[in-house]
mmCIF file of C-alpha atoms in Angstrom:
data_model
loop_
_atom_site.group_PDB
_atom_site.id
_atom_site.type_symbol
_atom_site.label_atom_id
_atom_site.label_comp_id
_atom_site.label_asym_id
_atom_site.label_seq_id
_atom_site.Cartn_x
_atom_site.Cartn_y
_atom_site.Cartn_z
ATOM 1 C CA UNK F 25 -3.378 -4.763 1.440
ATOM 2 C CA UNK F 26 -3.293 -1.094 1.162
ATOM 3 C CA UNK F 27 -1.543 0.501 -0.940
ATOM 4 C CA UNK F 28 -0.814 4.513 -1.139
ATOM 5 C CA UNK F 29 -1.731 4.799 -4.710
ATOM 6 C CA UNK F 30 -5.527 3.136 -3.423
ATOM 7 C CA UNK F 31 -6.308 5.816 -1.023
ATOM 8 C CA UNK F 32 -5.231 8.456 -3.664
ATOM 9 C CA UNK F 33 -7.328 7.231 -6.308
ATOM 10 C CA UNK F 34 -10.098 7.236 -4.341
ATOM 11 C CA UNK F 35 -9.230 10.787 -3.508
ATOM 12 C CA UNK F 36 -9.180 11.478 -7.019
ATOM 13 C CA UNK F 37 -12.533 9.898 -8.069
ATOM 14 C CA UNK F 38 -13.792 12.070 -5.598
ATOM 15 C CA UNK F 39 -12.772 14.948 -8.091
ATOM 16 C CA UNK F 40 -13.771 13.241 -10.926
ATOM 17 C CA UNK F 41 -17.221 12.560 -9.735
ATOM 18 C CA UNK F 42 -17.839 16.434 -8.461
ATOM 19 C CA UNK F 43 -16.367 17.017 -12.158
ATOM 20 C CA UNK F 44 -18.766 15.141 -13.837
ATOM 21 C CA UNK F 45 -21.840 15.664 -11.479
ATOM 22 C CA UNK F 46 -21.605 19.197 -12.730
ATOM 23 C CA UNK F 47 -20.469 21.304 -10.176
ATOM 24 C CA UNK F 48 -16.721 21.640 -11.351
ATOM 25 C CA UNK F 49 -15.061 25.062 -12.147
ATOM 26 C CA UNK F 50 -15.021 26.844 -15.172
ATOM 27 C CA UNK F 51 -11.654 28.763 -15.011
ATOM 28 C CA UNK F 52 -9.299 27.221 -17.067
ATOM 29 C CA UNK F 53 -6.937 26.574 -14.580
ATOM 30 C CA UNK F 54 -9.071 24.126 -13.506
ATOM 31 C CA UNK F 55 -9.842 21.806 -16.286
ATOM 32 C CA UNK F 56 -6.392 21.812 -17.173
ATOM 33 C CA UNK F 57 -5.534 21.050 -13.615
ATOM 34 C CA UNK F 58 -7.978 18.425 -13.804
ATOM 35 C CA UNK F 59 -7.059 16.854 -17.421
ATOM 36 C CA UNK F 60 -3.582 16.759 -16.195
ATOM 37 C CA UNK F 61 -4.307 15.044 -12.755
ATOM 38 C CA UNK F 62 -6.402 12.777 -14.112
ATOM 39 C CA UNK F 63 -3.389 11.266 -16.776
ATOM 40 C CA UNK F 64 -1.490 11.000 -13.168
ATOM 41 C CA UNK F 65 0.813 14.039 -13.739
ATOM 42 C CA UNK F 66 0.143 15.457 -10.173
ATOM 43 C CA UNK F 67 2.743 17.301 -9.940
ATOM 44 C CA UNK F 68 2.299 19.370 -13.412
ATOM 45 C CA UNK F 69 -1.348 19.433 -12.108
ATOM 46 C CA UNK F 70 -0.555 20.792 -8.490
ATOM 47 C CA UNK F 71 0.144 24.864 -9.618
ATOM 48 C CA UNK F 72 -3.523 24.524 -11.673
ATOM 49 C CA UNK F 73 -5.225 23.827 -8.857
ATOM 50 C CA UNK F 74 -3.600 26.073 -6.657
ATOM 51 C CA UNK F 75 -4.181 28.742 -9.012
ATOM 52 C CA UNK F 76 -7.989 27.698 -9.534
ATOM 53 C CA UNK F 77 -8.321 27.773 -5.794
ATOM 54 C CA UNK F 78 -7.492 31.500 -5.584
ATOM 55 C CA UNK F 79 -9.411 32.499 -9.007
ATOM 56 C CA UNK F 80 -12.285 30.469 -8.623
ATOM 57 C CA UNK F 81 -12.578 29.196 -5.061
ATOM 58 C CA UNK F 82 -15.146 26.593 -5.437
ATOM 59 C CA UNK F 83 -15.587 23.546 -3.899
ATOM 60 C CA UNK F 84 -14.247 21.132 -6.483
ATOM 61 C CA UNK F 85 -11.363 23.340 -6.781
ATOM 62 C CA UNK F 86 -10.622 22.729 -2.967
ATOM 63 C CA UNK F 87 -10.970 19.106 -3.536
ATOM 64 C CA UNK F 88 -9.011 18.808 -6.103
ATOM 65 C CA UNK F 89 -5.819 20.818 -4.933
ATOM 66 C CA UNK F 90 -6.130 18.390 -1.608
ATOM 67 C CA UNK F 91 -6.098 15.162 -3.374
ATOM 68 C CA UNK F 92 -3.103 16.368 -5.930
ATOM 69 C CA UNK F 93 -1.526 17.512 -2.463
ATOM 70 C CA UNK F 94 -1.622 14.110 -1.163
ATOM 71 C CA UNK F 95 -0.754 12.533 -3.819
ATOM 72 C CA UNK F 96 2.335 14.273 -3.613
ATOM 73 C CA UNK F 97 2.999 13.642 -0.457
ATOM 74 C CA UNK F 98 2.324 17.010 1.235
ATOM 75 C CA UNK F 99 0.291 16.114 4.174
ATOM 76 C CA UNK F 100 -0.011 18.497 5.816
ATOM 77 C CA UNK F 101 -1.070 21.666 3.198
ATOM 78 C CA UNK F 102 -3.766 18.686 2.116
ATOM 79 C CA UNK F 103 -5.359 19.249 5.343
ATOM 80 C CA UNK F 104 -4.535 22.867 5.584
ATOM 81 C CA UNK F 105 -6.902 23.294 2.460
ATOM 82 C CA UNK F 106 -9.689 20.883 3.237
ATOM 83 C CA UNK F 107 -10.058 22.673 6.315
ATOM 84 C CA UNK F 108 -9.681 26.542 4.923
ATOM 85 C CA UNK F 109 -13.161 25.277 2.123
ATOM 86 C CA UNK F 110 -14.682 24.052 5.541
ATOM 87 C CA UNK F 111 -14.591 26.933 7.251
ATOM 88 C CA UNK F 112 -14.504 29.791 4.584
ATOM 89 C CA UNK F 113 -16.984 28.109 1.838
ATOM 90 C CA UNK F 114 -20.847 29.239 2.242
ATOM 91 C CA UNK F 115 -23.350 27.110 2.365
ATOM 92 C CA UNK F 116 -21.485 22.941 1.224
ATOM 93 C CA UNK F 117 -24.175 20.452 0.619
ATOM 94 C CA UNK F 118 -23.170 17.285 3.079
ATOM 95 C CA UNK F 119 -22.121 15.644 0.004
ATOM 96 C CA UNK F 120 -19.346 18.342 -0.282
ATOM 97 C CA UNK F 121 -18.833 18.175 2.959
ATOM 98 C CA UNK F 122 -18.285 14.671 3.079
ATOM 99 C CA UNK F 123 -15.600 14.866 -0.393
ATOM 100 C CA UNK F 124 -13.626 17.366 2.110
ATOM 101 C CA UNK F 125 -13.687 15.001 5.029
ATOM 102 C CA UNK F 126 -11.997 12.536 2.895
ATOM 103 C CA UNK F 127 -9.481 15.074 1.592
ATOM 104 C CA UNK F 128 -8.277 15.479 5.369
ATOM 105 C CA UNK F 129 -9.067 11.112 6.561
ATOM 106 C CA UNK F 130 -6.595 11.062 3.093
ATOM 107 C CA UNK F 131 -3.813 13.211 4.627
ATOM 108 C CA UNK F 132 -4.757 11.884 8.519
ATOM 109 C CA UNK F 133 -3.588 8.560 7.022
ATOM 110 C CA UNK F 134 -0.207 9.711 4.999
ATOM 111 C CA UNK F 135 0.757 11.798 8.006
ATOM 112 C CA UNK F 136 0.414 8.455 10.529
ATOM 113 C CA UNK F 137 -2.382 9.863 12.288
ATOM 114 C CA UNK F 138 -4.068 6.348 11.782
ATOM 115 C CA UNK F 139 -5.991 6.764 15.193
ATOM 116 C CA UNK F 140 -7.467 10.313 13.966
ATOM 117 C CA UNK F 141 -7.731 8.829 10.122
ATOM 118 C CA UNK F 142 -10.414 6.209 11.485
ATOM 119 C CA UNK F 143 -12.296 8.503 13.536
ATOM 120 C CA UNK F 144 -12.473 11.089 10.901
ATOM 121 C CA UNK F 145 -13.851 7.797 9.001
ATOM 122 C CA UNK F 146 -16.319 7.319 11.254
ATOM 123 C CA UNK F 147 -17.678 10.537 11.083
ATOM 124 C CA UNK F 148 -17.715 10.604 7.512
ATOM 125 C CA UNK F 149 -19.895 7.445 7.607
ATOM 126 C CA UNK F 150 -22.693 9.207 9.569
ATOM 127 C CA UNK F 151 -22.900 11.825 6.468
ATOM 128 C CA UNK F 152 -26.220 11.233 4.775
ATOM 129 C CA UNK F 153 -25.190 12.073 1.848
ATOM 130 C CA UNK F 154 -22.456 10.486 -1.690
ATOM 131 C CA UNK F 155 -23.323 6.850 -0.086
ATOM 132 C CA UNK F 156 -21.190 5.541 -2.958
ATOM 133 C CA UNK F 157 -18.380 6.498 -0.961
ATOM 134 C CA UNK F 158 -18.677 4.720 1.795
ATOM 135 C CA UNK F 159 -17.229 1.759 1.242
ATOM 136 C CA UNK F 160 -14.009 3.489 0.165
ATOM 137 C CA UNK F 161 -14.655 5.042 3.577
ATOM 138 C CA UNK F 162 -15.251 2.150 5.341
ATOM 139 C CA UNK F 163 -11.926 0.575 3.680
ATOM 140 C CA UNK F 164 -9.727 3.308 5.021
ATOM 141 C CA UNK F 165 -10.754 2.869 8.103
ATOM 142 C CA UNK F 166 -10.458 -0.561 8.358
ATOM 143 C CA UNK F 167 -7.201 0.265 7.252
ATOM 144 C CA UNK F 168 -6.180 2.955 9.686
ATOM 145 C CA UNK F 169 -7.676 0.523 12.785
ATOM 146 C CA UNK F 170 -5.110 -2.012 11.381
ATOM 147 C CA UNK F 171 -2.123 0.126 11.116
ATOM 148 C CA UNK F 172 -3.246 1.379 15.302
ATOM 149 C CA UNK F 173 -2.934 -2.144 16.006
ATOM 150 C CA UNK F 174 -6.682 -2.281 16.642
ATOM 151 C CA UNK F 175 -6.559 -5.661 14.764
ATOM 152 C CA UNK F 176 -10.203 -6.649 16.441
ATOM 153 C CA UNK F 177 -12.499 -3.761 14.994
ATOM 154 C CA UNK F 178 -10.084 -3.928 11.849
ATOM 155 C CA UNK F 179 -11.464 -7.119 11.333
ATOM 156 C CA UNK F 180 -15.036 -6.545 11.744
ATOM 157 C CA UNK F 181 -14.939 -3.325 9.797
ATOM 158 C CA UNK F 182 -13.884 -6.028 6.768
ATOM 159 C CA UNK F 183 -16.331 -8.318 7.239
ATOM 160 C CA UNK F 184 -19.204 -5.901 7.467
ATOM 161 C CA UNK F 185 -17.797 -4.030 3.999
ATOM 162 C CA UNK F 186 -17.240 -7.452 2.131
ATOM 163 C CA UNK F 187 -20.873 -8.265 3.633
ATOM 164 C CA UNK F 188 -22.504 -5.451 2.162
ATOM 165 C CA UNK F 189 -20.315 -5.962 -1.284
ATOM 166 C CA UNK F 190 -18.596 -9.129 -1.684
ATOM 167 C CA UNK F 191 -16.782 -7.788 -4.873
ATOM 168 C CA UNK F 192 -14.685 -5.586 -2.886
ATOM 169 C CA UNK F 193 -11.497 -7.051 -3.525
ATOM 170 C CA UNK F 194 -9.512 -4.969 -1.796
ATOM 171 C CA UNK F 195 -11.529 -5.611 1.410
ATOM 172 C CA UNK F 196 -10.850 -9.281 1.005
ATOM 173 C CA UNK F 197 -7.232 -8.939 0.741
ATOM 174 C CA UNK F 198 -7.124 -6.323 3.853
ATOM 175 C CA UNK F 199 -8.725 -8.936 5.895
ATOM 176 C CA UNK F 200 -6.347 -11.911 4.981
ATOM 177 C CA UNK F 201 -3.566 -9.417 6.055
ATOM 178 C CA UNK F 202 -5.073 -8.488 9.582
ATOM 179 C CA UNK F 203 -5.591 -12.116 10.383
ATOM 180 C CA UNK F 204 -2.273 -12.757 9.332
ATOM 181 C CA UNK F 205 -1.020 -10.380 11.285
ATOM 182 C CA UNK F 206 -3.442 -12.070 14.569
ATOM 183 C CA UNK F 207 -2.203 -15.063 13.933
ATOM 184 C CA UNK F 208 -5.204 -16.809 11.990
ATOM 185 C CA UNK F 209 -3.574 -18.737 8.870
ATOM 186 C CA UNK F 210 -6.388 -20.592 8.298
ATOM 187 C CA UNK F 211 -8.341 -17.563 8.233
ATOM 188 C CA UNK F 212 -6.422 -15.497 5.603
ATOM 189 C CA UNK F 213 -6.741 -18.378 3.684
ATOM 190 C CA UNK F 214 -10.378 -18.125 4.070
ATOM 191 C CA UNK F 215 -10.360 -14.629 3.185
ATOM 192 C CA UNK F 216 -8.213 -15.412 0.494
ATOM 193 C CA UNK F 217 -10.675 -18.393 -1.279
ATOM 194 C CA UNK F 218 -13.533 -16.122 -0.635
ATOM 195 C CA UNK F 219 -11.766 -13.435 -2.955
ATOM 196 C CA UNK F 220 -11.323 -15.981 -5.807
ATOM 197 C CA UNK F 221 -14.734 -17.429 -5.453
ATOM 198 C CA UNK F 222 -15.875 -13.887 -6.284
ATOM 199 C CA UNK F 223 -13.559 -13.024 -8.953
ATOM 200 C CA UNK F 224 -11.420 -16.002 -10.106
ATOM 201 C CA UNK F 225 -8.673 -13.826 -11.789
ATOM 202 C CA UNK F 226 -7.913 -11.681 -8.918
ATOM 203 C CA UNK F 227 -3.788 -12.510 -9.171
ATOM 204 C CA UNK F 228 -3.296 -10.842 -6.128
ATOM 205 C CA UNK F 229 -5.521 -13.248 -4.227
ATOM 206 C CA UNK F 230 -3.959 -16.413 -6.353
ATOM 207 C CA UNK F 231 -0.512 -15.617 -5.488
ATOM 208 C CA UNK F 232 -1.122 -15.169 -1.784
ATOM 209 C CA UNK F 233 -3.280 -18.182 -1.345
ATOM 210 C CA UNK F 234 -0.244 -20.611 -3.405
ATOM 211 C CA UNK F 235 2.259 -18.681 -0.574
ATOM 212 C CA UNK F 236 0.232 -19.745 2.368
ATOM 213 C CA UNK F 237 0.035 -23.023 1.591
ATOM 214 C CA UNK F 238 3.702 -22.975 0.835
ATOM 215 C CA UNK F 239 4.858 -21.954 3.944
ATOM 216 C CA UNK F 240 2.018 -24.565 5.347
ATOM 217 C CA UNK F 241 4.239 -27.469 3.049
ATOM 218 C CA UNK F 242 1.630 -27.947 0.482
ATOM 219 C CA UNK F 243 3.688 -27.817 -2.453
ATOM 220 C CA UNK F 244 2.010 -29.921 -4.524
ATOM 221 C CA UNK F 245 -1.009 -28.432 -4.013
ATOM 222 C CA UNK F 246 0.857 -25.030 -4.808
ATOM 223 C CA UNK F 247 1.995 -26.416 -7.704
ATOM 224 C CA UNK F 248 -1.598 -27.259 -9.245
ATOM 225 C CA UNK F 249 -2.201 -23.351 -8.736
ATOM 226 C CA UNK F 250 0.237 -22.331 -10.785
ATOM 227 C CA UNK F 251 1.674 -24.348 -13.335
ATOM 228 C CA UNK F 252 -1.156 -23.128 -16.022
ATOM 229 C CA UNK F 253 0.292 -19.851 -15.476
ATOM 230 C CA UNK F 254 3.578 -21.370 -16.420
ATOM 231 C CA UNK F 255 2.409 -23.796 -19.479
ATOM 232 C CA UNK F 256 0.681 -20.496 -20.971
ATOM 233 C CA UNK F 257 1.994 -18.892 -23.970
ATOM 234 C CA UNK F 258 2.958 -15.941 -22.014
ATOM 235 C CA UNK F 259 2.953 -13.430 -25.608
ATOM 236 C CA UNK F 260 1.992 -10.233 -23.733
ATOM 237 C CA UNK F 261 3.749 -8.554 -21.369
ATOM 238 C CA UNK F 262 1.248 -9.376 -18.944
ATOM 239 C CA UNK F 263 1.210 -12.234 -19.374
ATOM 240 C CA UNK F 264 4.825 -12.926 -19.109
ATOM 241 C CA UNK F 265 4.851 -10.929 -15.275
ATOM 242 C CA UNK F 266 2.012 -13.080 -14.543
ATOM 243 C CA UNK F 267 4.059 -16.817 -15.712
ATOM 244 C CA UNK F 268 7.266 -15.056 -13.941
ATOM 245 C CA UNK F 269 5.719 -14.315 -10.740
ATOM 246 C CA UNK F 270 4.126 -17.834 -10.980
ATOM 247 C CA UNK F 271 8.251 -18.889 -11.505
ATOM 248 C CA UNK F 272 9.356 -16.795 -8.900
ATOM 249 C CA UNK F 273 6.771 -18.785 -5.944
ATOM 250 C CA UNK F 274 7.606 -22.009 -7.412
ATOM 251 C CA UNK F 275 11.592 -21.408 -6.743
ATOM 252 C CA UNK F 276 12.128 -21.040 -10.454
ATOM 253 C CA UNK F 277 14.519 -18.354 -10.326
ATOM 254 C CA UNK F 278 16.214 -17.990 -13.477
ATOM 255 C CA UNK F 279 13.062 -18.595 -15.689
ATOM 256 C CA UNK F 280 11.173 -16.145 -13.859
ATOM 257 C CA UNK F 281 14.502 -13.771 -14.372
ATOM 258 C CA UNK F 282 14.054 -14.766 -18.302
ATOM 259 C CA UNK F 283 10.178 -13.679 -18.127
ATOM 260 C CA UNK F 284 10.739 -10.483 -15.843
ATOM 261 C CA UNK F 285 13.503 -9.461 -18.759
ATOM 262 C CA UNK F 286 11.739 -10.229 -21.425
ATOM 263 C CA UNK F 287 8.752 -7.903 -20.300
ATOM 264 C CA UNK F 288 11.204 -5.042 -18.719
ATOM 265 C CA UNK F 289 12.736 -5.086 -23.043
ATOM 266 C CA UNK F 290 8.912 -4.540 -23.798
ATOM 267 C CA UNK F 291 9.028 -1.364 -21.961
ATOM 268 C CA UNK F 292 7.414 -2.951 -18.908
ATOM 269 C CA UNK F 293 8.131 -0.662 -15.987
ATOM 270 C CA UNK F 294 6.177 -2.695 -13.541
ATOM 271 C CA UNK F 295 8.883 -5.662 -14.702
ATOM 272 C CA UNK F 296 12.029 -3.681 -13.413
ATOM 273 C CA UNK F 297 10.317 -4.183 -10.407
ATOM 274 C CA UNK F 298 10.035 -8.376 -10.328
ATOM 275 C CA UNK F 299 13.602 -8.093 -12.254
ATOM 276 C CA UNK F 300 15.250 -6.946 -8.922
ATOM 277 C CA UNK F 301 12.853 -8.887 -6.462
ATOM 278 C CA UNK F 302 14.522 -11.902 -8.429
ATOM 279 C CA UNK F 303 18.128 -10.309 -9.050
ATOM 280 C CA UNK F 304 18.186 -9.918 -4.864
ATOM 281 C CA UNK F 305 17.286 -13.437 -4.718
ATOM 282 C CA UNK F 306 19.433 -14.520 -7.019
ATOM 283 C CA UNK F 307 22.322 -12.494 -4.928
ATOM 284 C CA UNK F 308 22.772 -10.237 -7.900
ATOM 285 C CA UNK F 309 22.480 -7.223 -5.513
ATOM 286 C CA UNK F 310 24.433 -4.476 -6.806
ATOM 287 C CA UNK F 311 21.949 -4.996 -10.425
ATOM 288 C CA UNK F 312 18.860 -5.629 -8.319
ATOM 289 C CA UNK F 313 19.636 -2.400 -6.135
ATOM 290 C CA UNK F 314 20.224 -0.045 -9.487
ATOM 291 C CA UNK F 315 17.295 -1.781 -11.161
ATOM 292 C CA UNK F 316 14.459 -1.678 -7.750
ATOM 293 C CA UNK F 317 16.095 2.008 -7.079
ATOM 294 C CA UNK F 318 14.955 3.191 -10.813
ATOM 295 C CA UNK F 319 11.619 1.704 -10.251
ATOM 296 C CA UNK F 320 11.385 4.059 -7.701
ATOM 297 C CA UNK F 321 11.994 6.921 -9.798
ATOM 298 C CA UNK F 322 9.566 6.216 -12.137
ATOM 299 C CA UNK F 323 7.013 3.185 -10.570
ATOM 300 C CA UNK F 324 4.403 1.712 -12.180
ATOM 301 C CA UNK F 325 1.898 -1.202 -10.630
ATOM 302 C CA UNK F 326 1.604 -1.187 -6.666
ATOM 303 C CA UNK F 327 4.817 -1.845 -5.598
ATOM 304 C CA UNK F 328 6.479 0.881 -4.234
ATOM 305 C CA UNK F 329 6.094 0.011 -0.493
ATOM 306 C CA UNK F 330 7.810 -3.264 -1.713
ATOM 307 C CA UNK F 331 10.449 -2.430 -3.242
ATOM 308 C CA UNK F 332 11.527 -0.250 -0.359
ATOM 309 C CA UNK F 333 11.224 -3.499 1.480
ATOM 310 C CA UNK F 334 13.443 -5.479 -1.239
ATOM 311 C CA UNK F 335 15.858 -2.353 -0.669
ATOM 312 C CA UNK F 336 16.327 -2.172 2.751
ATOM 313 C CA UNK F 337 16.817 -6.398 3.065
ATOM 314 C CA UNK F 338 19.730 -5.206 0.465
ATOM 315 C CA UNK F 339 20.946 -2.572 1.774
ATOM 316 C CA UNK F 340 21.155 -4.303 5.741
ATOM 317 C CA UNK F 341 22.975 -6.902 3.550
ATOM 318 C CA UNK F 342 25.710 -4.207 2.654
ATOM 319 C CA UNK F 343 25.876 -3.261 6.331
ATOM 320 C CA UNK F 344 24.493 0.523 4.336
ATOM 321 C CA UNK F 345 22.688 1.149 7.214
ATOM 322 C CA UNK F 346 22.041 4.944 6.266
ATOM 323 C CA UNK F 347 21.225 4.028 2.809
ATOM 324 C CA UNK F 348 18.989 0.796 4.708
ATOM 325 C CA UNK F 349 17.239 3.452 7.068
ATOM 326 C CA UNK F 350 16.104 5.659 4.272
ATOM 327 C CA UNK F 351 14.401 2.667 2.700
ATOM 328 C CA UNK F 352 12.734 1.880 5.897
ATOM 329 C CA UNK F 353 11.008 5.066 6.599
ATOM 330 C CA UNK F 354 9.998 6.057 2.894
ATOM 331 C CA UNK F 355 8.468 2.331 2.738
ATOM 332 C CA UNK F 356 6.741 2.579 6.137
ATOM 333 C CA UNK F 357 5.350 6.284 4.725
ATOM 334 C CA UNK F 358 3.713 4.010 1.963
ATOM 335 C CA UNK F 359 1.189 2.903 4.927
ATOM 336 C CA UNK F 360 -0.534 -0.747 5.234
ATOM 337 C CA UNK F 361 0.572 -2.952 2.984
ATOM 338 C CA UNK F 362 2.075 -6.136 2.627
ATOM 339 C CA UNK F 363 5.681 -5.107 2.873
ATOM 340 C CA UNK F 364 4.831 -3.096 5.814
ATOM 341 C CA UNK F 365 5.282 -5.751 9.013
ATOM 342 C CA UNK F 366 9.071 -6.557 7.011
ATOM 343 C CA UNK F 367 9.837 -3.175 6.752
ATOM 344 C CA UNK F 368 8.826 -2.778 10.931
ATOM 345 C CA UNK F 369 11.192 -5.573 11.293
ATOM 346 C CA UNK F 370 13.426 -4.221 9.145
ATOM 347 C CA UNK F 371 13.869 -0.924 11.834
ATOM 348 C CA UNK F 372 13.929 -3.228 14.601
ATOM 349 C CA UNK F 373 17.240 -4.355 13.154
ATOM 350 C CA UNK F 374 18.617 -1.080 11.778
ATOM 351 C CA UNK F 375 18.374 0.381 15.627
ATOM 352 C CA UNK F 376 20.247 -3.121 16.860
ATOM 353 C CA UNK F 377 23.089 -3.169 14.484
ATOM 354 C CA UNK F 378 23.353 1.376 15.629
ATOM 355 C CA UNK F 379 23.632 0.191 18.970
ATOM 356 C CA UNK F 380 20.389 2.472 19.896
ATOM 357 C CA UNK F 381 18.607 -0.236 21.651
ATOM 358 C CA UNK F 382 16.321 1.946 23.602
ATOM 359 C CA UNK F 383 15.159 2.859 20.190
ATOM 360 C CA UNK F 384 14.781 -0.733 19.184
ATOM 361 C CA UNK F 385 12.958 -2.119 22.306
ATOM 362 C CA UNK F 386 10.440 0.811 21.440
ATOM 363 C CA UNK F 387 9.958 -0.336 17.811
ATOM 364 C CA UNK F 388 9.912 -3.721 18.938
ATOM 365 C CA UNK F 389 6.999 -3.104 21.252
ATOM 366 C CA UNK F 390 5.138 -1.033 18.567
ATOM 367 C CA UNK F 391 5.797 -4.605 15.853
ATOM 368 C CA UNK F 392 3.994 -6.471 18.731
ATOM 369 C CA UNK F 393 1.382 -4.498 19.116
ATOM 370 C CA UNK F 394 0.474 -4.693 15.575
ATOM 371 C CA UNK F 395 1.750 -8.069 15.234
ATOM 372 C CA UNK F 396 0.753 -9.826 18.180
ATOM 373 C CA UNK F 397 1.425 -13.676 16.754
ATOM 374 C CA UNK F 398 5.099 -13.048 15.991
ATOM 375 C CA UNK F 399 7.243 -15.198 18.766
ATOM 376 C CA UNK F 400 10.718 -14.505 17.221
ATOM 377 C CA UNK F 401 10.205 -11.055 17.810
ATOM 378 C CA UNK F 402 8.845 -11.154 21.236
ATOM 379 C CA UNK F 403 12.415 -13.369 22.345
ATOM 380 C CA UNK F 404 14.270 -10.764 20.048
ATOM 381 C CA UNK F 405 12.609 -7.975 22.756
ATOM 382 C CA UNK F 406 13.470 -9.902 25.725
ATOM 383 C CA UNK F 407 17.193 -9.551 24.150
ATOM 384 C CA UNK F 408 16.763 -6.227 23.394
ATOM 385 C CA UNK F 409 16.300 -5.395 26.858
ATOM 386 C CA UNK F 410 19.507 -7.184 28.811
ATOM 387 C CA UNK F 411 21.109 -4.977 26.153
ATOM 388 C CA UNK F 412 19.734 -1.193 28.124
ATOM 389 C CA UNK F 413 21.365 -0.388 30.974
#
């Protein structure tokens, strides 16, 4: 699963590592910017980074500035800033060049230039410095290759990554996602199991594996996997969310709603997302949409793309095509995620419902390049072609 937050955090880590390494700028504006950025306050940090770049244009100031721009979705500006630093700053070390290249890669990924991002990753990996960055760069390359429709290359990249570092959970999850898109359900199950072998508490792998078993009709196995989460004394917010997720997979939606509502009442923003999802499943769509919109105004956890997918589905069901299109566009902009397939499918549906069959055909072809195993979309594309005069 790719997450916008994942690669933005990678950019932040680069800037933070540079600061810890003793190369950070001494300008008060830079120090203030980094404090705000490390707290997640990127919009407040941005003007301080911008001021630092003007007053003391060191490499760390440029990296921090680019990182903040990326986080705020200002990708062209981030790319331009990194390019300027690479051209203007004298005597950059290989490590500094690598870090600035990573800011560019992040920007390219954010702009949807996945082929360019993958090529940038390949070049960055050739730089013989800061090898500790290489796993994150390889992971980003796998994501970019995946989104470019180069599934075989993406899988090979993930396999090499987990071979070198079996504890890299995001790589296992991405490997499973790639295999699912290739129609290899058994391979996806194998990847989820491997992730759990390495980290038994990896809940994302646990729930994903449960969903795979559920799709295969292995309800008893799913029950055995998730029942311990439901039976535990769910005292903390985290335990209530986990119990709610288990109930949701087990289709005990009313009980899931109770767990999520309790967690939400205790101040969990992440619970707002889950509460919106289960309310949608219970056909409480007006409340669900309000809950999800509220979550997106102040998100917590890695559910932004999923929230947009839920909203798109709700608005499609209400024939609110403009709102649905906005949700789809925003969700796809999040990059690779477990929701991307659903979002791209909704995009095809939206074009059809609006009578834009040529655009629907183009979107369906792009979808099938990424998800060639989807037989239903192949049938849908055949139908769409009959509507084009």
